XYZ file of C-alpha atoms in Angstrom:
737
model
C -59.703 -48.626 -117.433
C -62.123 -47.887 -114.636
C -61.208 -50.153 -111.741
C -61.712 -50.098 -108.045
C -58.701 -48.789 -106.185
C -56.528 -51.443 -104.662
C -53.558 -51.360 -102.322
C -50.374 -53.307 -102.927
C -48.506 -54.380 -99.790
C -44.736 -54.851 -99.879
C -43.827 -58.313 -98.609
C -41.537 -58.574 -96.753
C -42.015 -54.953 -95.582
C -39.238 -52.430 -96.093
C -39.671 -51.386 -92.485
C -41.961 -52.310 -89.626
C -44.926 -50.279 -88.461
C -43.992 -47.006 -86.722
C -40.389 -47.406 -87.955
C -40.526 -44.852 -90.759
C -38.274 -42.403 -88.888
C -35.613 -45.071 -88.336
C -35.795 -45.976 -92.007
C -35.248 -42.345 -92.987
C -32.369 -41.885 -90.533
C -30.658 -44.865 -92.149
C -30.205 -42.669 -95.223
C -32.869 -44.309 -97.354
C -36.047 -43.343 -99.086
C -38.532 -45.195 -101.297
C -38.084 -44.883 -105.057
C -39.828 -46.396 -108.028
C -39.213 -46.909 -111.720
C -41.982 -47.250 -114.284
C -41.639 -49.844 -117.020
C -41.472 -48.420 -120.518
C -43.157 -51.580 -121.843
C -46.222 -51.889 -119.628
C -47.853 -50.523 -116.486
C -45.428 -52.286 -114.183
C -43.447 -50.474 -111.507
C -40.340 -51.463 -109.579
C -40.245 -50.212 -105.971
C -37.013 -50.183 -104.002
C -35.077 -48.391 -101.264
C -32.494 -45.865 -102.432
C -30.181 -43.300 -100.746
C -31.963 -40.095 -99.818
C -28.830 -37.989 -100.220
C -25.355 -38.223 -101.741
C -22.972 -40.963 -100.475
C -20.454 -38.510 -98.922
C -23.132 -37.043 -96.657
C -24.284 -40.513 -95.638
C -20.747 -41.537 -94.698
C -20.294 -38.377 -92.633
C -23.525 -39.226 -90.777
C -22.382 -42.822 -90.213
C -25.593 -43.977 -91.860
C -25.565 -47.623 -92.875
C -27.981 -50.076 -94.452
C -27.784 -53.475 -96.136
C -25.970 -53.454 -99.460
C -28.439 -55.961 -100.934
C -31.804 -54.309 -101.467
C -35.107 -56.027 -102.214
C -36.863 -54.887 -105.392
C -40.656 -55.129 -105.400
C -42.488 -55.508 -108.713
C -46.093 -54.335 -108.939
C -48.686 -53.270 -111.481
C -51.220 -50.476 -111.301
C -53.835 -52.817 -112.742
C -55.432 -55.415 -110.539
C -55.342 -58.947 -111.891
C -58.748 -60.305 -112.998
C -60.521 -62.101 -110.175
C -63.876 -63.715 -109.440
C -66.528 -63.032 -112.097
C -64.114 -60.943 -114.166
C -61.909 -63.952 -114.788
C -64.867 -66.017 -115.991
C -65.970 -63.132 -118.215
C -62.511 -62.861 -119.798
C -62.225 -66.611 -120.339
C -65.682 -66.951 -121.893
C -65.356 -63.986 -124.247
C -61.940 -65.195 -125.408
C -63.772 -68.082 -127.073
C -65.694 -65.587 -129.230
C -62.469 -63.738 -130.010
C -60.907 -67.004 -131.208
C -63.987 -67.634 -133.374
C -63.607 -64.186 -134.965
C -59.948 -64.870 -135.778
C -60.822 -68.254 -137.266
C -63.599 -66.673 -139.345
C -61.225 -64.074 -140.773
C -58.584 -66.722 -141.461
C -61.052 -68.938 -143.313
C -62.501 -65.954 -145.187
C -59.082 -64.973 -146.488
C -58.144 -68.541 -147.420
C -61.409 -69.545 -149.144
C -62.592 -66.205 -150.478
C -65.912 -66.365 -148.576
C -68.755 -64.203 -149.880
C -69.054 -60.788 -148.232
C -72.665 -61.319 -147.092
C -71.797 -64.648 -145.513
C -68.831 -63.139 -143.682
C -70.871 -60.147 -142.486
C -73.623 -62.462 -141.273
C -71.051 -64.374 -139.239
C -69.609 -61.128 -137.850
C -73.136 -60.066 -136.878
C -73.702 -63.330 -135.018
C -70.378 -63.111 -133.161
C -71.070 -59.496 -132.214
C -74.378 -60.590 -130.709
C -72.529 -63.338 -128.842
C -70.425 -60.647 -127.176
C -73.601 -58.716 -126.341
C -75.179 -61.802 -124.769
C -72.100 -62.552 -122.657
C -72.086 -58.963 -121.379
C -75.787 -59.317 -120.567
C -75.285 -62.600 -118.706
C -72.458 -61.185 -116.620
C -74.505 -58.067 -115.835
C -77.462 -60.182 -114.706
C -75.214 -62.440 -112.629
C -73.530 -59.479 -110.942
C -76.964 -57.999 -110.194
C -78.195 -61.079 -108.337
C -78.589 -60.694 -104.592
C -76.934 -63.985 -103.669
C -74.176 -65.102 -101.329
C -70.829 -65.393 -103.082
C -67.624 -67.197 -102.170
C -65.681 -64.094 -103.237
C -66.818 -60.540 -103.781
C -67.363 -59.080 -107.235
C -64.372 -57.321 -108.758
C -66.629 -55.051 -110.851
C -70.096 -53.911 -109.873
C -73.219 -54.586 -111.990
C -73.167 -51.042 -113.395
C -69.799 -51.695 -115.016
C -71.072 -54.742 -116.880
C -74.260 -52.846 -117.757
C -72.036 -50.196 -119.394
C -70.284 -52.895 -121.436
C -73.640 -54.386 -122.391
C -75.176 -51.081 -123.511
C -72.068 -50.069 -125.466
C -71.590 -53.367 -127.279
C -75.306 -53.592 -127.971
C -75.303 -50.084 -129.491
C -72.328 -51.029 -131.659
C -74.237 -54.087 -132.871
C -77.310 -51.993 -133.724
C -75.420 -49.278 -135.599
C -72.539 -51.106 -137.281
C -73.235 -54.830 -137.646
C -76.855 -55.217 -138.815
C -77.920 -58.313 -140.704
C -76.846 -58.247 -144.373
C -79.503 -56.498 -146.406
C -80.556 -54.226 -143.529
C -77.559 -51.896 -143.729
C -79.631 -49.263 -145.512
C -82.910 -49.921 -143.704
C -84.488 -47.314 -141.373
C -82.829 -47.538 -137.974
C -85.476 -45.957 -135.723
C -87.097 -49.155 -134.443
C -83.736 -50.768 -133.672
C -82.624 -47.734 -131.688
C -85.900 -47.533 -129.760
C -85.624 -51.229 -128.884
C -82.053 -50.596 -127.674
C -83.231 -47.641 -125.565
C -86.144 -49.539 -124.001
C -83.927 -52.546 -123.261
C -81.151 -50.687 -121.477
C -82.776 -47.547 -120.098
C -86.161 -48.630 -118.820
C -88.524 -45.668 -118.362
C -91.077 -45.271 -116.938
C -90.632 -47.891 -114.241
C -93.087 -50.721 -113.610
C -93.435 -49.513 -110.023
C -94.760 -46.125 -111.227
C -97.346 -47.849 -113.397
C -98.450 -50.103 -110.536
C -98.875 -47.169 -108.181
C -100.962 -45.200 -110.705
C -103.099 -48.170 -111.719
C -104.055 -48.785 -108.099
C -105.674 -45.337 -107.843
C -109.325 -44.654 -108.649
C -108.584 -41.185 -110.112
C -104.924 -41.442 -111.251
C -105.095 -38.205 -113.294
C -105.101 -36.332 -109.977
C -101.582 -37.704 -109.261
C -98.789 -35.357 -110.449
C -96.993 -38.391 -111.922
C -99.876 -39.352 -114.208
C -99.259 -37.142 -117.228
C -95.429 -37.528 -117.174
C -95.984 -41.309 -117.091
C -98.446 -41.253 -119.995
C -96.195 -38.898 -121.980
C -93.171 -41.179 -121.429
C -95.006 -44.334 -122.499
C -96.201 -42.548 -125.639
C -92.682 -41.262 -126.335
C -91.186 -44.741 -125.914
C -93.820 -46.474 -128.044
C -95.155 -48.477 -125.083
C -98.652 -48.678 -126.571
C -100.173 -51.191 -124.135
C -99.391 -49.080 -121.069
C -100.534 -45.945 -122.886
C -103.796 -47.551 -123.988
C -104.522 -48.724 -120.448
C -104.289 -45.239 -118.934
C -106.059 -43.607 -121.871
C -108.923 -46.007 -121.155
C -108.866 -44.852 -117.518
C -109.511 -41.318 -118.788
C -112.984 -42.463 -119.872
C -113.932 -41.699 -116.246
C -112.439 -38.219 -116.386
C -114.967 -35.427 -115.695
C -114.084 -33.672 -118.987
C -116.075 -35.070 -121.888
C -113.620 -33.431 -124.265
C -110.718 -35.391 -122.757
C -112.750 -38.595 -122.783
C -113.377 -38.215 -126.511
C -109.797 -37.258 -127.340
C -108.404 -40.172 -125.287
C -110.663 -42.551 -127.242
C -109.215 -41.246 -130.499
C -105.580 -41.244 -129.298
C -105.590 -44.826 -127.997
C -105.931 -46.568 -131.422
C -103.340 -44.175 -132.894
C -100.751 -45.328 -130.351
C -101.790 -48.964 -130.581
C -101.763 -49.048 -134.388
C -98.651 -46.938 -134.889
C -96.950 -48.407 -138.010
C -93.536 -49.926 -137.228
C -91.083 -51.174 -139.850
C -90.820 -54.780 -138.540
C -94.547 -55.185 -139.189
C -94.079 -54.806 -142.955
C -92.365 -56.947 -145.559
C -91.558 -53.963 -147.772
C -90.412 -50.495 -146.824
C -92.791 -49.023 -149.403
C -95.799 -50.451 -147.553
C -94.426 -49.057 -144.298
C -94.071 -45.572 -145.848
C -97.680 -45.621 -147.125
C -99.027 -46.765 -143.758
C -96.997 -44.070 -141.995
C -98.448 -41.315 -144.186
C -102.002 -42.487 -143.506
C -101.288 -42.642 -139.807
C -99.879 -39.096 -139.887
C -103.123 -37.911 -141.505
C -105.075 -39.351 -138.580
C -102.759 -37.518 -136.164
C -103.517 -34.267 -138.016
C -107.245 -34.942 -137.573
C -106.683 -35.454 -133.848
C -104.821 -32.151 -133.684
C -107.805 -30.374 -135.254
C -110.133 -31.934 -132.673
C -107.774 -30.898 -129.882
C -107.588 -27.318 -131.076
C -111.420 -27.070 -130.967
C -111.487 -27.547 -127.164
C -112.535 -24.241 -125.530
C -109.937 -22.531 -123.352
C -112.234 -22.797 -120.345
C -112.396 -26.620 -120.619
C -108.661 -27.267 -120.776
C -108.004 -27.451 -117.018
C -109.563 -29.963 -114.631
C -108.429 -28.221 -111.429
C -105.412 -30.504 -110.977
C -103.583 -30.082 -114.268
C -103.885 -28.294 -117.569
C -104.668 -31.557 -119.299
C -104.887 -29.861 -122.695
C -101.180 -28.828 -122.622
C -100.169 -32.345 -121.601
C -102.335 -33.920 -124.271
C -101.007 -31.433 -126.833
C -97.421 -32.494 -125.997
C -98.314 -36.127 -126.738
C -99.916 -35.167 -130.046
C -96.875 -32.976 -130.817
C -94.652 -36.011 -130.297
C -96.776 -38.062 -132.695
C -96.602 -35.205 -135.200
C -92.819 -35.336 -134.980
C -92.359 -31.758 -133.763
C -88.625 -31.525 -132.993
C -88.863 -28.723 -130.438
C -91.694 -30.428 -128.579
C -89.732 -33.686 -128.383
C -86.609 -31.907 -127.096
C -88.580 -29.920 -124.517
C -90.557 -32.917 -123.308
C -87.403 -35.030 -122.985
C -85.750 -32.275 -120.974
C -88.792 -31.965 -118.671
C -88.862 -35.738 -118.164
C -85.177 -35.816 -117.272
C -84.229 -37.691 -120.440
C -80.960 -37.017 -122.233
C -79.769 -36.723 -125.823
C -79.971 -40.500 -126.393
C -83.722 -40.524 -125.933
C -84.162 -37.600 -128.333
C -82.067 -39.361 -130.997
C -83.936 -42.652 -130.630
C -87.352 -40.959 -130.699
C -86.272 -39.036 -133.812
C -86.322 -42.153 -135.962
C -89.805 -43.106 -134.702
C -91.711 -39.852 -134.991
C -89.622 -37.138 -136.723
C -88.051 -39.068 -139.604
C -89.414 -42.591 -139.851
C -87.057 -43.398 -142.756
C -83.873 -42.303 -140.951
C -80.877 -44.326 -142.178
C -77.737 -45.202 -140.279
C -75.580 -42.996 -142.500
C -77.903 -40.028 -141.852
C -77.858 -40.449 -138.085
C -74.564 -38.591 -137.322
C -75.939 -35.313 -138.714
C -79.069 -35.550 -136.569
C -77.072 -36.507 -133.486
C -74.701 -33.588 -133.983
C -77.673 -31.184 -134.002
C -79.099 -32.694 -130.822
C -75.749 -32.685 -129.023
C -75.350 -28.973 -129.692
C -78.305 -28.393 -127.386
C -78.016 -31.457 -125.134
C -74.299 -32.359 -124.862
C -73.169 -35.689 -123.363
C -71.774 -35.876 -119.839
C -67.950 -35.656 -120.188
C -67.485 -37.325 -116.787
C -69.556 -40.350 -117.827
C -67.392 -42.663 -119.950
C -70.354 -44.774 -120.984
C -72.147 -41.667 -122.276
C -69.024 -40.565 -124.161
C -68.686 -43.981 -125.831
C -72.341 -43.842 -126.885
C -72.047 -40.319 -128.317
C -68.981 -41.298 -130.375
C -70.797 -44.352 -131.764
C -73.901 -42.295 -132.588
C -71.738 -39.680 -134.309
C -70.041 -42.311 -136.487
C -66.609 -41.708 -134.966
C -65.204 -45.191 -134.310
C -61.674 -44.010 -133.494
C -63.000 -41.661 -130.819
C -65.305 -44.409 -129.554
C -62.307 -46.713 -129.064
C -60.410 -44.020 -127.188
C -63.325 -43.481 -124.812
C -63.947 -47.227 -124.495
C -60.331 -47.803 -123.462
C -60.863 -45.482 -120.507
C -64.048 -47.291 -119.568
C -62.596 -50.802 -119.916
C -59.714 -51.923 -122.139
C -61.667 -55.146 -122.769
C -64.343 -53.124 -124.537
C -61.886 -51.165 -126.683
C -59.983 -54.308 -127.720
C -63.019 -56.310 -128.792
C -64.730 -53.394 -130.514
C -61.524 -52.690 -132.456
C -61.265 -56.368 -133.389
C -64.702 -56.155 -135.031
C -64.285 -52.673 -136.472
C -61.331 -53.569 -138.677
C -62.984 -56.349 -140.728
C -66.060 -54.162 -141.358
C -63.693 -51.361 -142.428
C -64.615 -48.851 -139.748
C -60.959 -48.274 -138.866
C -57.762 -48.364 -140.907
C -55.939 -51.689 -140.992
C -52.617 -50.148 -142.021
C -49.924 -49.820 -139.330
C -48.694 -46.427 -138.165
C -45.146 -45.382 -137.236
C -45.206 -47.826 -134.319
C -45.719 -50.690 -136.820
C -49.126 -51.344 -135.233
C -52.588 -50.809 -136.640
C -55.229 -49.218 -134.407
C -56.774 -52.622 -133.764
C -53.417 -54.126 -132.817
C -52.732 -51.233 -130.454
C -55.862 -51.944 -128.403
C -55.548 -55.728 -128.597
C -51.987 -55.597 -127.255
C -52.998 -53.138 -124.532
C -55.647 -55.652 -123.443
C -53.126 -58.502 -123.632
C -50.829 -56.549 -121.310
C -53.714 -56.284 -118.860
C -54.159 -60.065 -119.064
C -50.501 -60.511 -118.166
C -51.299 -59.313 -114.646
C -52.501 -62.901 -114.158
C -49.747 -65.308 -115.311
C -52.242 -68.191 -115.275
C -54.023 -66.590 -118.260
C -50.948 -67.003 -120.482
C -52.811 -69.176 -123.019
C -55.438 -66.507 -123.633
C -52.800 -63.765 -123.569
C -50.775 -65.271 -126.414
C -53.921 -65.858 -128.471
C -54.523 -62.119 -128.482
C -50.867 -61.287 -129.075
C -50.398 -63.681 -131.987
C -53.240 -61.926 -133.815
C -51.226 -58.696 -133.940
C -48.627 -59.118 -136.647
C -44.889 -59.326 -136.164
C -44.838 -57.103 -133.074
C -47.505 -59.196 -131.374
C -45.778 -62.444 -132.318
C -42.551 -61.231 -130.745
C -44.371 -60.340 -127.522
C -46.203 -63.671 -127.446
C -42.925 -65.529 -127.957
C -41.527 -63.857 -124.856
C -44.603 -64.851 -122.852
C -44.353 -68.492 -123.949
C -40.693 -68.706 -123.042
C -41.503 -67.497 -119.528
C -44.495 -69.700 -118.737
C -43.786 -71.639 -115.510
C -43.652 -75.257 -116.653
C -44.241 -76.694 -113.146
C -42.038 -79.708 -113.768
C -41.060 -80.116 -110.133
C -43.048 -82.690 -108.202
C -45.006 -80.693 -105.576
C -45.390 -82.034 -102.066
C -49.024 -81.123 -101.478
C -50.728 -80.825 -104.884
C -52.100 -84.135 -106.143
C -53.211 -82.933 -109.594
C -49.957 -81.115 -110.336
C -48.024 -84.058 -108.930
C -49.855 -86.430 -111.266
C -48.919 -84.242 -114.252
C -45.281 -84.188 -113.196
C -45.335 -87.976 -112.794
C -46.781 -88.429 -116.296
C -44.062 -86.222 -117.748
C -41.425 -88.300 -115.976
C -43.009 -91.405 -117.446
C -42.236 -89.986 -120.890
C -45.646 -88.457 -121.673
C -46.286 -84.886 -122.774
C -48.653 -83.481 -120.159
C -49.678 -80.452 -118.150
C -48.396 -76.966 -118.900
C -45.549 -78.340 -120.998
C -48.058 -80.032 -123.292
C -50.145 -76.860 -123.558
C -47.126 -74.746 -124.439
C -46.029 -77.305 -127.023
C -49.511 -77.330 -128.598
C -49.586 -73.538 -128.672
C -46.230 -73.405 -130.445
C -47.480 -75.939 -132.969
C -50.748 -74.031 -133.507
C -48.967 -70.781 -134.247
C -45.986 -72.421 -136.009
C -43.413 -71.149 -133.505
C -40.851 -73.901 -133.875
C -37.962 -71.832 -132.512
C -39.940 -71.062 -129.371
C -40.895 -74.713 -128.956
C -37.222 -75.617 -129.055
C -36.402 -72.911 -126.544
C -39.087 -74.228 -124.173
C -37.660 -77.724 -124.581
C -34.247 -76.355 -123.609
C -35.784 -74.776 -120.511
C -37.486 -78.069 -119.644
C -34.174 -79.878 -120.094
C -32.533 -77.522 -117.596
C -35.254 -78.299 -115.053
C -34.708 -82.033 -115.478
C -30.953 -81.593 -115.152
C -31.459 -79.952 -111.750
C -33.392 -83.026 -110.639
C -30.825 -85.351 -112.222
C -33.467 -86.740 -114.588
C -30.817 -87.099 -117.267
C -32.834 -89.362 -119.545
C -35.612 -86.758 -119.813
C -33.053 -83.965 -120.135
C -31.452 -85.679 -123.119
C -34.876 -86.350 -124.633
C -35.810 -82.672 -124.482
C -32.393 -81.547 -125.711
C -32.925 -83.839 -128.668
C -36.409 -82.444 -129.272
C -34.921 -78.943 -129.218
C -32.067 -80.086 -131.470
C -29.807 -78.561 -128.839
C -26.759 -80.672 -129.481
C -24.469 -78.524 -127.372
C -26.961 -78.915 -124.532
C -26.993 -82.656 -125.089
C -23.207 -82.635 -124.796
C -23.439 -80.747 -121.499
C -25.919 -83.306 -120.169
C -23.549 -86.121 -121.074
C -20.739 -84.296 -119.300
C -22.944 -83.941 -116.231
C -23.810 -87.631 -116.382
C -20.144 -88.543 -116.374
C -19.542 -85.913 -113.703
C -21.897 -87.882 -111.473
C -19.485 -90.789 -111.602
C -16.617 -88.494 -110.691
C -18.515 -86.640 -107.958
C -19.762 -89.815 -106.289
C -16.279 -91.194 -106.328
C -14.958 -88.089 -104.562
C -17.671 -87.588 -101.990
C -17.531 -90.822 -100.044
C -15.568 -90.696 -96.775
C -13.594 -93.819 -97.540
C -12.174 -93.541 -101.049
C -11.720 -97.265 -101.497
C -15.316 -97.887 -100.508
C -16.426 -94.976 -102.681
C -14.633 -96.334 -105.725
C -16.278 -99.690 -105.180
C -19.856 -98.416 -104.667
C -20.075 -95.204 -106.748
C -20.031 -96.990 -110.151
C -23.125 -98.983 -109.152
C -24.953 -95.805 -108.142
C -23.757 -94.190 -111.343
C -25.173 -97.079 -113.401
C -28.567 -96.764 -111.720
C -28.586 -93.003 -112.212
C -28.130 -93.127 -115.974
C -30.212 -96.235 -116.646
C -32.842 -94.117 -118.462
C -30.402 -92.683 -120.994
C -30.213 -95.783 -123.202
C -33.698 -95.231 -124.754
C -32.611 -91.727 -125.774
C -29.575 -93.148 -127.540
C -31.746 -95.687 -129.345
C -34.157 -92.910 -130.357
C -31.340 -90.791 -131.756
C -30.095 -93.689 -133.855
C -33.622 -94.531 -135.079
C -34.450 -90.934 -136.038
C -31.155 -90.324 -137.816
C -32.698 -91.076 -141.201
C -35.891 -89.068 -140.748
C -34.829 -86.029 -138.766
C -31.830 -83.762 -138.498
C -29.168 -86.133 -137.109
C -27.216 -85.287 -133.985
C -23.624 -84.266 -134.733
C -21.296 -87.230 -134.355
C -19.215 -85.701 -131.577
C -22.234 -85.399 -129.252
C -23.656 -88.782 -130.230
C -20.243 -90.308 -129.566
C -20.142 -88.852 -126.052
C -23.636 -90.125 -125.340
C -22.721 -93.593 -126.569
C -19.745 -93.655 -124.226
C -21.847 -92.595 -121.215
C -24.386 -95.337 -121.935
C -21.792 -98.063 -122.561
C -19.817 -96.978 -119.497
C -22.982 -97.206 -117.380
C -23.860 -100.602 -118.887
C -20.342 -101.812 -118.076
C -20.765 -100.932 -114.402
C -24.279 -102.334 -114.337
C -23.078 -105.693 -115.621
C -20.105 -105.652 -113.293
C -22.347 -104.924 -110.310
C -24.774 -107.713 -111.266
C -21.962 -110.275 -111.523
C -21.918 -110.477 -115.329
C -18.126 -110.366 -115.617
C -18.067 -111.653 -119.182
C -20.501 -108.970 -120.364
C -18.579 -106.275 -118.495
C -15.302 -107.399 -120.089
C -16.922 -107.311 -123.516
C -18.099 -103.715 -122.883
C -14.584 -102.595 -121.902
C -12.985 -104.093 -124.986
C -15.767 -102.758 -127.251
C -15.319 -99.222 -125.918
C -11.606 -99.363 -126.755
C -11.930 -101.249 -130.019
C -14.763 -99.019 -131.369
C -12.917 -95.935 -130.161
C -15.901 -94.843 -128.059
C -14.008 -94.037 -124.875
C -12.442 -90.532 -124.743
C -8.696 -90.592 -123.982
C -9.267 -88.689 -120.742
C -11.308 -91.695 -119.503
C -8.905 -94.460 -120.575
C -7.115 -94.509 -117.229
C -10.416 -94.725 -115.314
C -11.670 -97.517 -117.561
C -8.452 -99.509 -117.143
C -8.554 -99.093 -113.345
C -12.175 -100.271 -113.323
C -11.108 -103.534 -115.064
C -8.904 -104.524 -112.105
C -11.745 -106.464 -110.496
C -12.205 -108.469 -113.704
C -8.471 -109.057 -114.165
C -7.937 -110.184 -110.582
C -10.837 -112.653 -110.557
C -9.031 -115.885 -109.841
C -11.825 -118.169 -110.921
C -12.700 -116.793 -114.351
C -10.861 -115.559 -117.403
C -13.096 -112.856 -118.967
C -10.581 -111.479 -121.492
C -8.932 -113.276 -124.378
C -5.186 -112.844 -124.902
C -5.971 -110.473 -127.775
C -8.198 -108.442 -125.433
C -5.393 -108.334 -122.900
C -2.969 -107.138 -125.608
C -5.411 -104.316 -126.473
C -5.618 -103.204 -122.830
C -1.822 -103.329 -122.481
C -1.484 -101.306 -125.675
C -3.795 -98.581 -124.331
C -1.970 -98.551 -121.007
C 1.367 -98.118 -122.776
C -0.026 -95.255 -124.833
C -0.967 -93.490 -121.584
C 2.518 -93.948 -120.109
C 4.247 -92.740 -123.264
C 1.986 -89.672 -123.474
C 2.529 -88.821 -119.796
C 6.240 -89.161 -120.308
C 6.023 -86.666 -123.163
C 4.156 -84.123 -120.992
C 0.586 -84.911 -122.105
C -0.700 -85.992 -118.664
C -3.533 -83.454 -118.863
C -4.957 -85.356 -121.821
C -5.012 -88.780 -120.114
C -5.021 -88.466 -116.317
C -7.339 -85.609 -115.188
C -10.441 -87.792 -114.700
C -8.604 -90.468 -112.727
C -7.009 -87.767 -110.554
C -10.447 -86.325 -109.796
C -12.010 -89.735 -109.101
C -9.306 -90.723 -106.647
C -8.956 -87.167 -105.301
C -5.209 -87.540 -105.569
C -2.546 -86.099 -107.784
C -0.814 -87.341 -110.887
C 1.660 -89.417 -108.901
C -1.076 -91.444 -107.246
C -2.799 -91.932 -110.592
C 0.358 -93.355 -112.096
C 0.704 -95.669 -109.105
C -2.839 -96.914 -109.742
C -1.923 -97.561 -113.357
C 1.168 -99.498 -112.254
C -1.172 -101.810 -110.357
C -3.189 -102.239 -113.554
C 0.035 -102.923 -115.508
C 1.039 -105.633 -113.072
C -2.434 -107.209 -113.148
C -2.450 -107.159 -116.952
C 1.009 -108.759 -117.099
C -0.066 -111.564 -114.790
C -3.318 -112.006 -116.698
C -1.495 -112.172 -120.036
C 0.936 -114.723 -118.614
C -1.982 -116.863 -117.470
C -3.481 -116.605 -120.948
C -0.256 -117.995 -122.419
C -0.062 -120.738 -119.842
C -3.568 -122.090 -120.226
C -4.223 -121.049 -123.841
C -7.180 -118.740 -123.268
C -8.374 -117.183 -126.485
C -5.947 -119.083 -128.723
C -2.344 -118.299 -129.560
C -1.398 -114.668 -128.943
C -0.911 -112.742 -132.156
C 1.620 -110.314 -130.697
C 1.617 -106.589 -130.041
C 0.581 -105.652 -133.537
C -2.993 -106.655 -132.829
């Protein structure tokens, strides 16, 4: 693609200014690796000789080297970014049209009419961008591409529209008028300034520019300008020229043009009659004596004869005149359909163009000219190749329209890509130079079969979700706050919608897993569990639960005074996991409508929530509720065995409360039973199954843990004795409870 050269600076620099020699003496040089997938390059420092030589020279440099990633393409900026964004809307409309056409079996004419409209939409966007870039106005940032670049896109897309996407019913109509309109729109000749200068003169025929101007207006079908200057010749000293000019003026003004007729047959009849009048004019011209053909400034007869020769459709005259006027092959080809062969069809054009190009070849250094010649010659594949070198945007969008109108093959080649897909994906890779354009990028990729879908999946999985709350960005901070309030918002919402639109459920789940990891880093465990659930990542959910419980352990270990830590960390733990309970409720509610979470992970989550609720109630002074939670966790077998010792130690405060009896005698029997099971297991060498969490919480060994449990045993014994003495909970039913 033709782009302005740009320099990429390595930040931080490999070496400071004027330090290149020191860098080289350190035994390093700059190397780069080119990506096999795209135009990316990796730049890094590498040894400039073999390691043995470096060691002998005592050369040294840091073992960790910075790798710089760059791309030869410059990311779209300024007006280019707006152009890409706006035209992507038309691309999406084309894809939707093709999708609907395939699903509903739309009539061919209706589909082609829609394609014609969308092609003209592209043309209009190119025109608008060209006009904007041409404005002499102050801009907040400079243009990335100059007006000539957008003019090239405009002329090329407009020519494609003229030749390949006419309105239904006009496919086989003469093409001359359409081509001449295209030529006059994009390559304005002669200029208005030339006409103004000549019209201001009393005797303009004495100006050397007069006859070239009149010849060019006649060649281009600009009848009003031609008629004006032919009328000026009524003051010419030659009466012969005055008479001939009077006869030529109505011929140019009344030249039959196809759009003026409702039927091609009427146009053909009118053209033949007009040609007869031109022949009459030629006879009158030939009768002018040789001595009267020069006015002292110009041989007006030769000039006038050239104009009549053009009207007669003389091929050699047209070619010679175009060459003398500085026109190229395009002008000859467009004039051909007006004067040489007024019934020239689109399918006949390549043969005529080939003849012209043999004598007037296109400029091989001008990409725009090469694109035009390929389109004129009916070689769409070559046109795409040339367009890709002009601007990959042009090649991609031309290819996207060429396939549905069957100009190029839709079958994939050995690379598993069709020609259209090849150019679309090349354009999508260019879009990837700006990560913020990811939404547009995947739209293009997902239109390219299995290969494109795989590439788009990779892009979606790597979109920065921006879940962190920024310090200085209000809008982004508001999005992050909404997400934390349980709403789907911002980039995360857009990615989710994209996955839904293209039915990429696996990718949606992967993105949810990535989001869950971000929330885990911020200790937003409720959101992490919610997104793990959405991703049906049950193993991930289990890891989150483990991290939640780890918070209890870590807080217990980190405080300077362990006794104080053990008293305060449970309260902090309860506050930390307060948002997990809604996730547990959601999992239970959805169990009948969605894929249920495996019991083992749901069980762990239930324990974390109940354990947090236990500490929350204990901290708020609800001893009875806390005691109920402890017993329920044991009775319902929610608590893992590795946490039994911790749970029993945490009941000490409830057992030693002198004023209240929170446990019944049966509850006390259950706690004693669990405590005995721990002691028996430890005695049989299974301490690792029952004591590791308590050892980590207290930051002591197994011996200290057992001592803590002895305190619990003593407290339970006293509590049970009190139950028997005052009859709390009714008569004990014994150890077989």
